[in-house]
């Protein structure tokens, strides 16, 4: 065989091998990695539907102790959590022992302490479900239902990096005011027949309170992460400037990812792939407001990127803000496990899974059909972006195997 023919044959073989890898990963059944990811997907599906009113019966531990033991350097909860429904039910029903203002951040929230000493963050309802937030993708008040939906999307995607969240109704007169601090009580007022409060935060105003329906207020409750896992805050490398006319470097420099790859903690370990996972997560939910993120403290770059504060999501179902995906399309790399999971959720599988996962929530329906349809549409966009990367630079450079074998939880 002539040299030229050999080169042609070799190129054809390499092309077929590359296509085979993509096919196996796309199909979800061929490779060992894909089979492993398919098993994990089936396990997720089996545990997706949660029972209302569940309680712990097999342990003397409190729900808070159970949830605290779940936390590890790479997950907030494990892939098998038969107690999940009971913990979420406790979040939704446990007696409030103390209520205070939530000082940190720009948006209105309250810090509650539930029976047993468990801290939680309460975010009040500000909009009806079908209200469309116009303007910039990060505009408007926080959306409490977005926190609930984002937590369950984290379960569905298999990231397990979001703190537990549940919807809850609280009676401001009987549950909150009797145990509220003077700071919080000082922000209560009445509008018509509705009890309201405006709290203390950067954008909190007496003229813009959150109001209950009479005395009963709908909101979300987020479980506070255990104090033994202190958090460290980082500026997001793809953060926005939030200044009109001033672009961040990533918005005009197409080679920006190469610069990020040279900076710790993105030059080694899992952090850059976490950022890319988070970009996919944020694009699906429409969250363009992740200017900072948290990891566990003194982690040396090994901790997960924790998916905290997802309330600027699900604002406008008609808006697909592609710039959120910049880490993905500029770095052109993604975890194999993420790619496989996304493929398994095609053809309305994502919206169906989220509809099922949130059906148990006290505030269900959590999302409108328009927002659920937007999830499926955006998923198509994510998959198309990855496929374009595969076409331009090959599957080996795009699909990254990153399954860290970490020590067991302490």
mmCIF file of C-alpha atoms in Angstrom:
data_model
loop_
_atom_site.group_PDB
_atom_site.id
_atom_site.type_symbol
_atom_site.label_atom_id
_atom_site.label_comp_id
_atom_site.label_asym_id
_atom_site.label_seq_id
_atom_site.Cartn_x
_atom_site.Cartn_y
_atom_site.Cartn_z
ATOM 1 C CA UNK A 1 0.000 0.000 0.000
ATOM 2 C CA UNK A 2 1.375 3.393 -0.957
ATOM 3 C CA UNK A 3 2.259 5.934 1.701
ATOM 4 C CA UNK A 4 -0.476 8.316 0.578
ATOM 5 C CA UNK A 5 -3.080 5.554 0.781
ATOM 6 C CA UNK A 6 -1.852 4.578 4.238
ATOM 7 C CA UNK A 7 -2.218 8.168 5.422
ATOM 8 C CA UNK A 8 -5.756 8.317 4.024
ATOM 9 C CA UNK A 9 -6.685 5.029 5.736
ATOM 10 C CA UNK A 10 -5.148 6.163 9.025
ATOM 11 C CA UNK A 11 -7.048 9.439 8.915
ATOM 12 C CA UNK A 12 -10.266 7.562 8.176
ATOM 13 C CA UNK A 13 -9.683 5.221 11.126
ATOM 14 C CA UNK A 14 -9.002 8.130 13.487
ATOM 15 C CA UNK A 15 -12.141 9.885 12.261
ATOM 16 C CA UNK A 16 -14.220 6.763 12.826
ATOM 17 C CA UNK A 17 -12.797 6.337 16.329
ATOM 18 C CA UNK A 18 -13.673 9.933 17.156
ATOM 19 C CA UNK A 19 -17.181 9.548 15.783
ATOM 20 C CA UNK A 20 -17.568 6.283 17.686
ATOM 21 C CA UNK A 21 -16.695 8.023 20.949
ATOM 22 C CA UNK A 22 -19.276 10.713 20.317
ATOM 23 C CA UNK A 23 -21.859 8.108 19.310
ATOM 24 C CA UNK A 24 -21.253 6.012 22.384
ATOM 25 C CA UNK A 25 -21.453 8.990 24.678
ATOM 26 C CA UNK A 26 -24.464 10.412 22.861
ATOM 27 C CA UNK A 27 -26.278 7.104 22.881
ATOM 28 C CA UNK A 28 -25.713 6.571 26.582
ATOM 29 C CA UNK A 29 -25.139 2.821 26.403
ATOM 30 C CA UNK A 30 -21.920 1.962 24.599
ATOM 31 C CA UNK A 31 -18.916 2.837 26.737
ATOM 32 C CA UNK A 32 -18.217 1.886 30.336
ATOM 33 C CA UNK A 33 -18.475 5.557 31.305
ATOM 34 C CA UNK A 34 -21.820 5.832 29.559
ATOM 35 C CA UNK A 35 -23.172 2.686 31.185
ATOM 36 C CA UNK A 36 -22.126 4.027 34.577
ATOM 37 C CA UNK A 37 -23.805 7.340 33.856
ATOM 38 C CA UNK A 38 -26.937 5.574 32.632
ATOM 39 C CA UNK A 39 -27.156 3.621 35.900
ATOM 40 C CA UNK A 40 -26.790 6.866 37.856
ATOM 41 C CA UNK A 41 -29.511 8.433 35.713
ATOM 42 C CA UNK A 42 -31.912 5.561 36.354
ATOM 43 C CA UNK A 43 -31.202 5.797 40.074
ATOM 44 C CA UNK A 44 -31.973 9.535 39.971
ATOM 45 C CA UNK A 45 -35.223 8.884 38.118
ATOM 46 C CA UNK A 46 -36.303 6.291 40.674
ATOM 47 C CA UNK A 47 -35.790 8.693 43.576
ATOM 48 C CA UNK A 48 -37.149 11.805 41.899
ATOM 49 C CA UNK A 49 -40.712 11.760 43.217
ATOM 50 C CA UNK A 50 -40.852 12.703 46.884
ATOM 51 C CA UNK A 51 -43.741 12.019 49.240
ATOM 52 C CA UNK A 52 -45.448 14.865 51.050
ATOM 53 C CA UNK A 53 -45.514 14.704 54.827
ATOM 54 C CA UNK A 54 -42.687 12.158 55.107
ATOM 55 C CA UNK A 55 -41.010 11.753 58.494
ATOM 56 C CA UNK A 56 -37.890 10.044 59.774
ATOM 57 C CA UNK A 57 -38.768 6.724 61.401
ATOM 58 C CA UNK A 58 -35.583 4.628 61.288
ATOM 59 C CA UNK A 59 -33.198 6.885 63.200
ATOM 60 C CA UNK A 60 -32.958 8.808 66.455
ATOM 61 C CA UNK A 61 -31.168 11.630 64.672
ATOM 62 C CA UNK A 62 -32.933 14.866 63.822
ATOM 63 C CA UNK A 63 -33.486 15.764 60.165
ATOM 64 C CA UNK A 64 -30.799 18.441 60.562
ATOM 65 C CA UNK A 65 -28.232 15.925 61.799
ATOM 66 C CA UNK A 66 -29.012 13.615 58.892
ATOM 67 C CA UNK A 67 -28.603 16.404 56.336
ATOM 68 C CA UNK A 68 -25.402 17.670 57.988
ATOM 69 C CA UNK A 69 -23.814 14.238 57.621
ATOM 70 C CA UNK A 70 -24.538 14.243 53.899
ATOM 71 C CA UNK A 71 -22.204 17.150 53.185
ATOM 72 C CA UNK A 72 -18.785 16.389 51.721
ATOM 73 C CA UNK A 73 -16.135 18.263 49.718
ATOM 74 C CA UNK A 74 -17.820 17.387 46.420
ATOM 75 C CA UNK A 75 -21.502 17.113 47.320
ATOM 76 C CA UNK A 76 -24.156 18.669 49.537
ATOM 77 C CA UNK A 77 -26.119 15.405 49.532
ATOM 78 C CA UNK A 78 -25.284 11.933 48.172
ATOM 79 C CA UNK A 79 -26.932 10.262 45.202
ATOM 80 C CA UNK A 80 -28.962 8.004 47.480
ATOM 81 C CA UNK A 81 -31.012 9.930 50.040
ATOM 82 C CA UNK A 82 -34.096 7.992 51.155
ATOM 83 C CA UNK A 83 -34.507 10.588 53.922
ATOM 84 C CA UNK A 84 -34.695 13.531 51.493
ATOM 85 C CA UNK A 85 -38.487 13.818 51.621
ATOM 86 C CA UNK A 86 -38.462 13.785 55.436
ATOM 87 C CA UNK A 87 -35.789 16.487 55.637
ATOM 88 C CA UNK A 88 -37.650 18.720 53.167
ATOM 89 C CA UNK A 89 -40.902 18.161 55.077
ATOM 90 C CA UNK A 90 -39.164 19.229 58.290
ATOM 91 C CA UNK A 91 -37.962 22.380 56.536
ATOM 92 C CA UNK A 92 -41.516 23.122 55.462
ATOM 93 C CA UNK A 93 -43.210 22.446 58.803
ATOM 94 C CA UNK A 94 -40.827 22.748 61.778
ATOM 95 C CA UNK A 95 -41.700 25.397 64.332
ATOM 96 C CA UNK A 96 -39.906 28.738 63.972
ATOM 97 C CA UNK A 97 -37.950 29.487 67.167
ATOM 98 C CA UNK A 98 -36.425 32.799 66.100
ATOM 99 C CA UNK A 99 -36.693 35.258 63.209
ATOM 100 C CA UNK A 100 -34.236 37.975 62.275
ATOM 101 C CA UNK A 101 -33.320 40.144 59.310
ATOM 102 C CA UNK A 102 -31.039 38.668 56.684
ATOM 103 C CA UNK A 103 -28.408 41.371 56.383
ATOM 104 C CA UNK A 104 -26.125 39.974 53.705
ATOM 105 C CA UNK A 105 -26.744 40.501 50.007
ATOM 106 C CA UNK A 106 -28.788 42.876 47.915
ATOM 107 C CA UNK A 107 -32.207 41.228 48.212
ATOM 108 C CA UNK A 108 -34.854 40.880 50.924
ATOM 109 C CA UNK A 109 -34.655 37.763 53.062
ATOM 110 C CA UNK A 110 -35.125 36.683 56.670
ATOM 111 C CA UNK A 111 -32.940 34.451 58.801
ATOM 112 C CA UNK A 112 -35.029 31.898 60.683
ATOM 113 C CA UNK A 113 -34.036 29.380 63.323
ATOM 114 C CA UNK A 114 -36.216 26.281 63.273
ATOM 115 C CA UNK A 115 -36.971 23.899 66.124
ATOM 116 C CA UNK A 116 -33.765 22.103 67.047
ATOM 117 C CA UNK A 117 -31.597 25.134 66.347
ATOM 118 C CA UNK A 118 -31.386 24.799 62.553
ATOM 119 C CA UNK A 119 -30.728 28.032 60.662
ATOM 120 C CA UNK A 120 -32.520 28.603 57.352
ATOM 121 C CA UNK A 121 -32.893 31.482 54.904
ATOM 122 C CA UNK A 122 -36.453 32.535 54.065
ATOM 123 C CA UNK A 123 -37.082 34.366 50.782
ATOM 124 C CA UNK A 124 -40.595 35.800 50.397
ATOM 125 C CA UNK A 125 -42.794 35.649 47.337
ATOM 126 C CA UNK A 126 -42.601 38.849 45.293
ATOM 127 C CA UNK A 127 -44.206 37.846 41.989
ATOM 128 C CA UNK A 128 -47.043 35.658 40.750
ATOM 129 C CA UNK A 129 -45.908 32.546 38.869
ATOM 130 C CA UNK A 130 -46.746 33.926 35.429
ATOM 131 C CA UNK A 131 -45.177 37.368 35.965
ATOM 132 C CA UNK A 132 -42.521 38.078 33.316
ATOM 133 C CA UNK A 133 -39.496 40.054 34.499
ATOM 134 C CA UNK A 134 -38.531 42.411 31.688
ATOM 135 C CA UNK A 135 -35.211 44.167 31.121
ATOM 136 C CA UNK A 136 -31.724 42.851 31.827
ATOM 137 C CA UNK A 137 -31.446 39.104 32.508
ATOM 138 C CA UNK A 138 -30.544 39.876 36.124
ATOM 139 C CA UNK A 139 -33.378 42.384 36.650
ATOM 140 C CA UNK A 140 -36.123 42.294 39.250
ATOM 141 C CA UNK A 141 -36.578 40.985 42.764
ATOM 142 C CA UNK A 142 -35.469 37.528 43.849
ATOM 143 C CA UNK A 143 -37.863 34.749 42.853
ATOM 144 C CA UNK A 144 -38.503 32.358 45.747
ATOM 145 C CA UNK A 145 -39.868 29.637 43.468
ATOM 146 C CA UNK A 146 -36.653 29.799 41.422
ATOM 147 C CA UNK A 147 -34.731 28.626 44.485
ATOM 148 C CA UNK A 148 -37.031 25.608 44.790
ATOM 149 C CA UNK A 149 -36.849 24.731 41.092
ATOM 150 C CA UNK A 150 -33.073 25.203 40.932
ATOM 151 C CA UNK A 151 -32.509 22.810 43.829
ATOM 152 C CA UNK A 152 -34.477 20.079 42.097
ATOM 153 C CA UNK A 153 -32.710 20.761 38.791
ATOM 154 C CA UNK A 154 -29.444 20.225 40.678
ATOM 155 C CA UNK A 155 -30.773 16.802 41.711
ATOM 156 C CA UNK A 156 -31.806 15.982 38.147
ATOM 157 C CA UNK A 157 -28.468 16.980 36.626
ATOM 158 C CA UNK A 158 -26.634 14.890 39.222
ATOM 159 C CA UNK A 159 -24.471 17.792 40.408
ATOM 160 C CA UNK A 160 -25.657 17.649 44.043
ATOM 161 C CA UNK A 161 -24.044 21.029 44.765
ATOM 162 C CA UNK A 162 -27.092 23.079 45.793
ATOM 163 C CA UNK A 163 -28.294 23.414 49.402
ATOM 164 C CA UNK A 164 -31.694 21.896 50.141
ATOM 165 C CA UNK A 165 -34.677 24.163 49.427
ATOM 166 C CA UNK A 166 -38.421 23.791 49.905
ATOM 167 C CA UNK A 167 -41.406 26.079 49.520
ATOM 168 C CA UNK A 168 -43.188 27.074 52.713
ATOM 169 C CA UNK A 169 -46.170 29.095 53.908
ATOM 170 C CA UNK A 170 -45.697 31.040 57.150
ATOM 171 C CA UNK A 171 -48.221 32.996 59.180
ATOM 172 C CA UNK A 172 -46.488 36.287 59.925
ATOM 173 C CA UNK A 173 -48.735 37.084 62.897
ATOM 174 C CA UNK A 174 -48.622 33.753 64.710
ATOM 175 C CA UNK A 175 -45.311 32.191 63.574
ATOM 176 C CA UNK A 176 -42.934 35.070 62.916
ATOM 177 C CA UNK A 177 -43.835 38.166 64.958
ATOM 178 C CA UNK A 178 -43.851 36.428 68.394
ATOM 179 C CA UNK A 179 -40.246 35.238 67.874
ATOM 180 C CA UNK A 180 -38.900 38.122 65.765
ATOM 181 C CA UNK A 181 -36.045 40.376 66.816
ATOM 182 C CA UNK A 182 -36.669 44.082 67.240
ATOM 183 C CA UNK A 183 -34.683 44.681 64.046
ATOM 184 C CA UNK A 184 -37.075 42.576 62.016
ATOM 185 C CA UNK A 185 -40.212 43.763 63.806
ATOM 186 C CA UNK A 186 -39.248 47.322 62.993
ATOM 187 C CA UNK A 187 -39.652 46.572 59.290
ATOM 188 C CA UNK A 188 -43.228 45.249 59.519
ATOM 189 C CA UNK A 189 -46.126 47.307 58.173
ATOM 190 C CA UNK A 190 -49.652 46.871 56.871
ATOM 191 C CA UNK A 191 -50.924 47.543 53.366
ATOM 192 C CA UNK A 192 -54.713 47.197 53.203
ATOM 193 C CA UNK A 193 -55.474 43.846 54.830
ATOM 194 C CA UNK A 194 -52.017 42.429 54.135
ATOM 195 C CA UNK A 195 -49.093 42.160 56.546
ATOM 196 C CA UNK A 196 -45.764 43.114 54.970
ATOM 197 C CA UNK A 197 -42.085 43.525 55.859
ATOM 198 C CA UNK A 198 -39.099 45.062 54.086
ATOM 199 C CA UNK A 199 -36.151 43.817 56.122
ATOM 200 C CA UNK A 200 -32.591 45.119 55.827
ATOM 201 C CA UNK A 201 -30.421 44.684 52.734
ATOM 202 C CA UNK A 202 -28.737 46.761 50.056
ATOM 203 C CA UNK A 203 -31.922 47.203 48.027
ATOM 204 C CA UNK A 204 -34.450 46.890 50.856
ATOM 205 C CA UNK A 205 -36.849 49.849 50.942
ATOM 206 C CA UNK A 206 -39.862 50.623 53.110
ATOM 207 C CA UNK A 207 -41.626 51.611 49.890
ATOM 208 C CA UNK A 208 -41.029 48.128 48.393
ATOM 209 C CA UNK A 209 -42.048 45.575 51.042
ATOM 210 C CA UNK A 210 -42.943 41.937 50.496
ATOM 211 C CA UNK A 211 -46.560 41.351 51.423
ATOM 212 C CA UNK A 212 -48.461 38.305 52.609
ATOM 213 C CA UNK A 213 -51.891 37.303 51.417
ATOM 214 C CA UNK A 214 -53.534 38.582 54.565
ATOM 215 C CA UNK A 215 -51.223 37.149 57.229
ATOM 216 C CA UNK A 216 -49.949 34.095 55.339
ATOM 217 C CA UNK A 217 -46.819 34.539 53.258
ATOM 218 C CA UNK A 218 -45.464 32.140 50.667
ATOM 219 C CA UNK A 219 -41.703 31.784 50.361
ATOM 220 C CA UNK A 220 -38.750 29.458 50.047
ATOM 221 C CA UNK A 221 -36.657 28.019 52.863
ATOM 222 C CA UNK A 222 -33.006 27.154 52.217
ATOM 223 C CA UNK A 223 -31.143 24.898 54.636
ATOM 224 C CA UNK A 224 -28.035 26.539 56.090
ATOM 225 C CA UNK A 225 -24.881 24.540 55.417
ATOM 226 C CA UNK A 226 -23.195 23.113 58.548
ATOM 227 C CA UNK A 227 -20.827 25.494 60.335
ATOM 228 C CA UNK A 228 -18.085 22.839 60.199
ATOM 229 C CA UNK A 229 -17.962 23.573 56.462
ATOM 230 C CA UNK A 230 -17.115 27.294 56.352
ATOM 231 C CA UNK A 231 -17.519 28.991 52.989
ATOM 232 C CA UNK A 232 -15.052 30.966 50.931
ATOM 233 C CA UNK A 233 -16.265 33.549 48.412
ATOM 234 C CA UNK A 234 -14.671 33.943 44.977
ATOM 235 C CA UNK A 235 -15.165 36.406 42.159
ATOM 236 C CA UNK A 236 -16.579 34.572 39.166
ATOM 237 C CA UNK A 237 -14.091 34.717 36.273
ATOM 238 C CA UNK A 238 -16.993 35.289 33.880
ATOM 239 C CA UNK A 239 -18.740 37.862 36.083
ATOM 240 C CA UNK A 240 -20.418 40.935 34.612
ATOM 241 C CA UNK A 241 -19.411 44.537 35.287
ATOM 242 C CA UNK A 242 -23.045 45.658 35.864
ATOM 243 C CA UNK A 243 -22.007 49.008 34.387
ATOM 244 C CA UNK A 244 -23.584 50.266 31.204
ATOM 245 C CA UNK A 245 -21.077 50.613 28.401
ATOM 246 C CA UNK A 246 -18.297 48.772 30.256
ATOM 247 C CA UNK A 247 -17.630 45.205 29.160
ATOM 248 C CA UNK A 248 -15.826 42.533 31.129
ATOM 249 C CA UNK A 249 -12.820 41.017 29.376
ATOM 250 C CA UNK A 250 -14.630 37.769 28.576
ATOM 251 C CA UNK A 251 -17.247 39.746 26.646
ATOM 252 C CA UNK A 252 -14.752 40.905 23.990
ATOM 253 C CA UNK A 253 -11.777 38.523 24.244
ATOM 254 C CA UNK A 254 -12.558 35.172 22.598
ATOM 255 C CA UNK A 255 -9.278 33.712 23.934
ATOM 256 C CA UNK A 256 -10.166 34.635 27.507
ATOM 257 C CA UNK A 257 -10.457 31.010 28.649
ATOM 258 C CA UNK A 258 -6.768 30.441 27.901
ATOM 259 C CA UNK A 259 -5.932 33.194 30.383
ATOM 260 C CA UNK A 260 -8.285 31.704 32.990
ATOM 261 C CA UNK A 261 -6.602 28.313 32.639
ATOM 262 C CA UNK A 262 -3.329 29.846 33.840
ATOM 263 C CA UNK A 263 -4.845 31.264 37.049
ATOM 264 C CA UNK A 264 -5.324 29.255 40.265
ATOM 265 C CA UNK A 265 -7.581 27.498 41.121
ATOM 266 C CA UNK A 266 -8.512 27.035 37.442
ATOM 267 C CA UNK A 267 -5.058 25.835 36.379
ATOM 268 C CA UNK A 268 -5.495 22.465 38.136
ATOM 269 C CA UNK A 269 -8.178 20.362 39.785
ATOM 270 C CA UNK A 270 -11.909 20.348 39.109
ATOM 271 C CA UNK A 271 -12.777 24.039 39.520
ATOM 272 C CA UNK A 272 -12.839 25.075 35.845
ATOM 273 C CA UNK A 273 -15.072 22.137 34.963
ATOM 274 C CA UNK A 274 -17.300 23.130 37.887
ATOM 275 C CA UNK A 275 -17.552 26.638 36.434
ATOM 276 C CA UNK A 276 -18.577 25.144 33.080
ATOM 277 C CA UNK A 277 -21.158 22.877 34.762
ATOM 278 C CA UNK A 278 -22.481 25.957 36.539
ATOM 279 C CA UNK A 279 -22.700 27.904 33.282
ATOM 280 C CA UNK A 280 -24.889 25.135 31.852
ATOM 281 C CA UNK A 281 -27.006 25.080 35.014
ATOM 282 C CA UNK A 282 -27.391 28.879 34.970
ATOM 283 C CA UNK A 283 -28.236 28.983 31.265
ATOM 284 C CA UNK A 284 -30.990 26.428 31.752
ATOM 285 C CA UNK A 285 -32.565 28.421 34.589
ATOM 286 C CA UNK A 286 -31.850 31.838 33.054
ATOM 287 C CA UNK A 287 -29.546 33.048 35.839
ATOM 288 C CA UNK A 288 -27.174 35.758 34.605
ATOM 289 C CA UNK A 289 -26.366 37.047 38.091
ATOM 290 C CA UNK A 290 -23.593 34.739 39.356
ATOM 291 C CA UNK A 291 -20.976 37.458 39.823
ATOM 292 C CA UNK A 292 -19.455 35.570 42.781
ATOM 293 C CA UNK A 293 -19.571 31.978 43.923
ATOM 294 C CA UNK A 294 -18.730 29.994 47.063
ATOM 295 C CA UNK A 295 -16.622 26.945 47.739
ATOM 296 C CA UNK A 296 -15.603 25.382 51.020
ATOM 297 C CA UNK A 297 -12.783 27.220 52.754
ATOM 298 C CA UNK A 298 -9.090 26.287 52.439
ATOM 299 C CA UNK A 299 -9.918 23.680 49.859
ATOM 300 C CA UNK A 300 -6.876 24.068 47.627
ATOM 301 C CA UNK A 301 -9.208 24.124 44.644
ATOM 302 C CA UNK A 302 -10.637 20.652 45.317
ATOM 303 C CA UNK A 303 -14.005 21.740 46.747
ATOM 304 C CA UNK A 304 -17.040 21.907 44.527
ATOM 305 C CA UNK A 305 -18.447 25.212 43.367
ATOM 306 C CA UNK A 306 -21.536 25.428 45.581
ATOM 307 C CA UNK A 307 -24.732 26.428 43.776
ATOM 308 C CA UNK A 308 -25.947 29.030 46.266
ATOM 309 C CA UNK A 309 -28.386 31.869 45.595
ATOM 310 C CA UNK A 310 -30.311 30.922 42.460
ATOM 311 C CA UNK A 311 -33.202 33.327 42.953
ATOM 312 C CA UNK A 312 -32.498 35.544 39.929
ATOM 313 C CA UNK A 313 -33.672 32.683 37.724
ATOM 314 C CA UNK A 314 -36.857 31.887 35.797
ATOM 315 C CA UNK A 315 -37.639 35.547 35.222
ATOM 316 C CA UNK A 316 -38.461 35.546 31.509
ATOM 317 C CA UNK A 317 -39.234 32.250 29.741
ATOM 318 C CA UNK A 318 -38.865 33.887 26.319
ATOM 319 C CA UNK A 319 -35.288 35.060 26.948
ATOM 320 C CA UNK A 320 -32.384 32.683 26.295
ATOM 321 C CA UNK A 321 -29.326 34.664 27.417
ATOM 322 C CA UNK A 322 -26.550 32.918 25.486
ATOM 323 C CA UNK A 323 -23.786 34.932 27.156
ATOM 324 C CA UNK A 324 -24.353 32.822 30.303
ATOM 325 C CA UNK A 325 -22.803 29.938 28.358
ATOM 326 C CA UNK A 326 -19.534 31.806 27.720
ATOM 327 C CA UNK A 327 -17.422 29.457 29.896
ATOM 328 C CA UNK A 328 -18.682 26.530 27.804
ATOM 329 C CA UNK A 329 -18.261 27.959 24.316
ATOM 330 C CA UNK A 330 -15.012 29.792 25.072
ATOM 331 C CA UNK A 331 -13.305 26.845 26.808
ATOM 332 C CA UNK A 332 -15.033 24.236 24.602
ATOM 333 C CA UNK A 333 -14.821 21.532 27.244
ATOM 334 C CA UNK A 334 -17.312 19.718 29.454
ATOM 335 C CA UNK A 335 -17.364 16.713 31.758
ATOM 336 C CA UNK A 336 -18.285 13.414 30.129
ATOM 337 C CA UNK A 337 -20.750 12.749 32.959
ATOM 338 C CA UNK A 338 -22.462 16.111 32.380
ATOM 339 C CA UNK A 339 -22.627 15.516 28.629
ATOM 340 C CA UNK A 340 -24.150 12.075 29.124
ATOM 341 C CA UNK A 341 -26.713 13.331 31.621
ATOM 342 C CA UNK A 342 -27.796 16.154 29.301
ATOM 343 C CA UNK A 343 -28.258 13.717 26.425
ATOM 344 C CA UNK A 344 -30.395 11.469 28.594
ATOM 345 C CA UNK A 345 -32.667 14.442 29.376
ATOM 346 C CA UNK A 346 -33.483 15.295 25.745
ATOM 347 C CA UNK A 347 -36.930 15.236 24.130
ATOM 348 C CA UNK A 348 -38.774 16.966 26.984
ATOM 349 C CA UNK A 349 -37.195 14.675 29.536
ATOM 350 C CA UNK A 350 -35.840 17.630 31.463
ATOM 351 C CA UNK A 351 -39.160 19.402 31.903
ATOM 352 C CA UNK A 352 -40.904 16.128 32.740
ATOM 353 C CA UNK A 353 -38.316 15.332 35.398
ATOM 354 C CA UNK A 354 -38.558 18.783 36.983
ATOM 355 C CA UNK A 355 -42.346 18.704 36.934
ATOM 356 C CA UNK A 356 -42.255 15.368 38.776
ATOM 357 C CA UNK A 357 -39.537 16.440 41.229
ATOM 358 C CA UNK A 358 -41.392 19.591 42.315
ATOM 359 C CA UNK A 359 -44.891 18.066 42.452
ATOM 360 C CA UNK A 360 -44.525 17.296 46.179
ATOM 361 C CA UNK A 361 -43.592 20.858 47.134
ATOM 362 C CA UNK A 362 -46.073 22.732 49.367
ATOM 363 C CA UNK A 363 -46.057 25.639 46.890
ATOM 364 C CA UNK A 364 -46.567 23.506 43.749
ATOM 365 C CA UNK A 365 -46.895 24.165 40.888
ATOM 366 C CA UNK A 366 -43.447 25.707 41.255
ATOM 367 C CA UNK A 367 -43.002 26.725 37.595
ATOM 368 C CA UNK A 368 -45.365 27.623 34.766
ATOM 369 C CA UNK A 369 -45.519 25.501 31.629
ATOM 370 C CA UNK A 370 -43.776 28.330 29.760
ATOM 371 C CA UNK A 371 -40.724 28.058 32.030
ATOM 372 C CA UNK A 372 -40.692 24.272 31.762
ATOM 373 C CA UNK A 373 -40.787 24.533 27.965
ATOM 374 C CA UNK A 374 -37.935 27.049 28.124
ATOM 375 C CA UNK A 375 -35.801 24.478 29.959
ATOM 376 C CA UNK A 376 -36.221 21.978 27.127
ATOM 377 C CA UNK A 377 -35.475 24.638 24.503
ATOM 378 C CA UNK A 378 -32.337 25.787 26.281
ATOM 379 C CA UNK A 379 -31.143 22.208 26.679
ATOM 380 C CA UNK A 380 -31.194 21.885 22.881
ATOM 381 C CA UNK A 381 -28.976 24.972 22.731
ATOM 382 C CA UNK A 382 -26.483 23.542 25.232
ATOM 383 C CA UNK A 383 -26.209 20.262 23.339
ATOM 384 C CA UNK A 384 -25.736 22.107 20.041
ATOM 385 C CA UNK A 385 -22.932 24.169 21.582
ATOM 386 C CA UNK A 386 -21.075 21.073 22.776
ATOM 387 C CA UNK A 387 -21.518 19.354 19.414
ATOM 388 C CA UNK A 388 -20.056 22.381 17.660
ATOM 389 C CA UNK A 389 -17.028 22.194 19.966
ATOM 390 C CA UNK A 390 -16.652 18.493 19.151
ATOM 391 C CA UNK A 391 -16.739 19.263 15.432
ATOM 392 C CA UNK A 392 -14.125 22.001 15.651
ATOM 393 C CA UNK A 393 -11.623 20.482 18.090
ATOM 394 C CA UNK A 394 -12.538 16.818 18.420
ATOM 395 C CA UNK A 395 -14.179 14.759 21.177
ATOM 396 C CA UNK A 396 -10.944 14.066 23.086
ATOM 397 C CA UNK A 397 -10.364 17.786 23.659
ATOM 398 C CA UNK A 398 -14.018 18.561 24.382
ATOM 399 C CA UNK A 399 -15.314 15.682 26.499
ATOM 400 C CA UNK A 400 -13.280 15.491 29.703
ATOM 401 C CA UNK A 401 -13.292 12.469 31.970
ATOM 402 C CA UNK A 402 -13.228 13.821 35.522
ATOM 403 C CA UNK A 403 -14.410 11.396 38.163
ATOM 404 C CA UNK A 404 -12.576 12.255 41.346
ATOM 405 C CA UNK A 405 -12.128 9.499 43.904
ATOM 406 C CA UNK A 406 -12.285 11.472 47.110
ATOM 407 C CA UNK A 407 -11.998 10.181 50.667
ATOM 408 C CA UNK A 408 -15.250 9.352 52.468
ATOM 409 C CA UNK A 409 -17.039 11.952 54.520
ATOM 410 C CA UNK A 410 -15.533 12.620 57.942
#
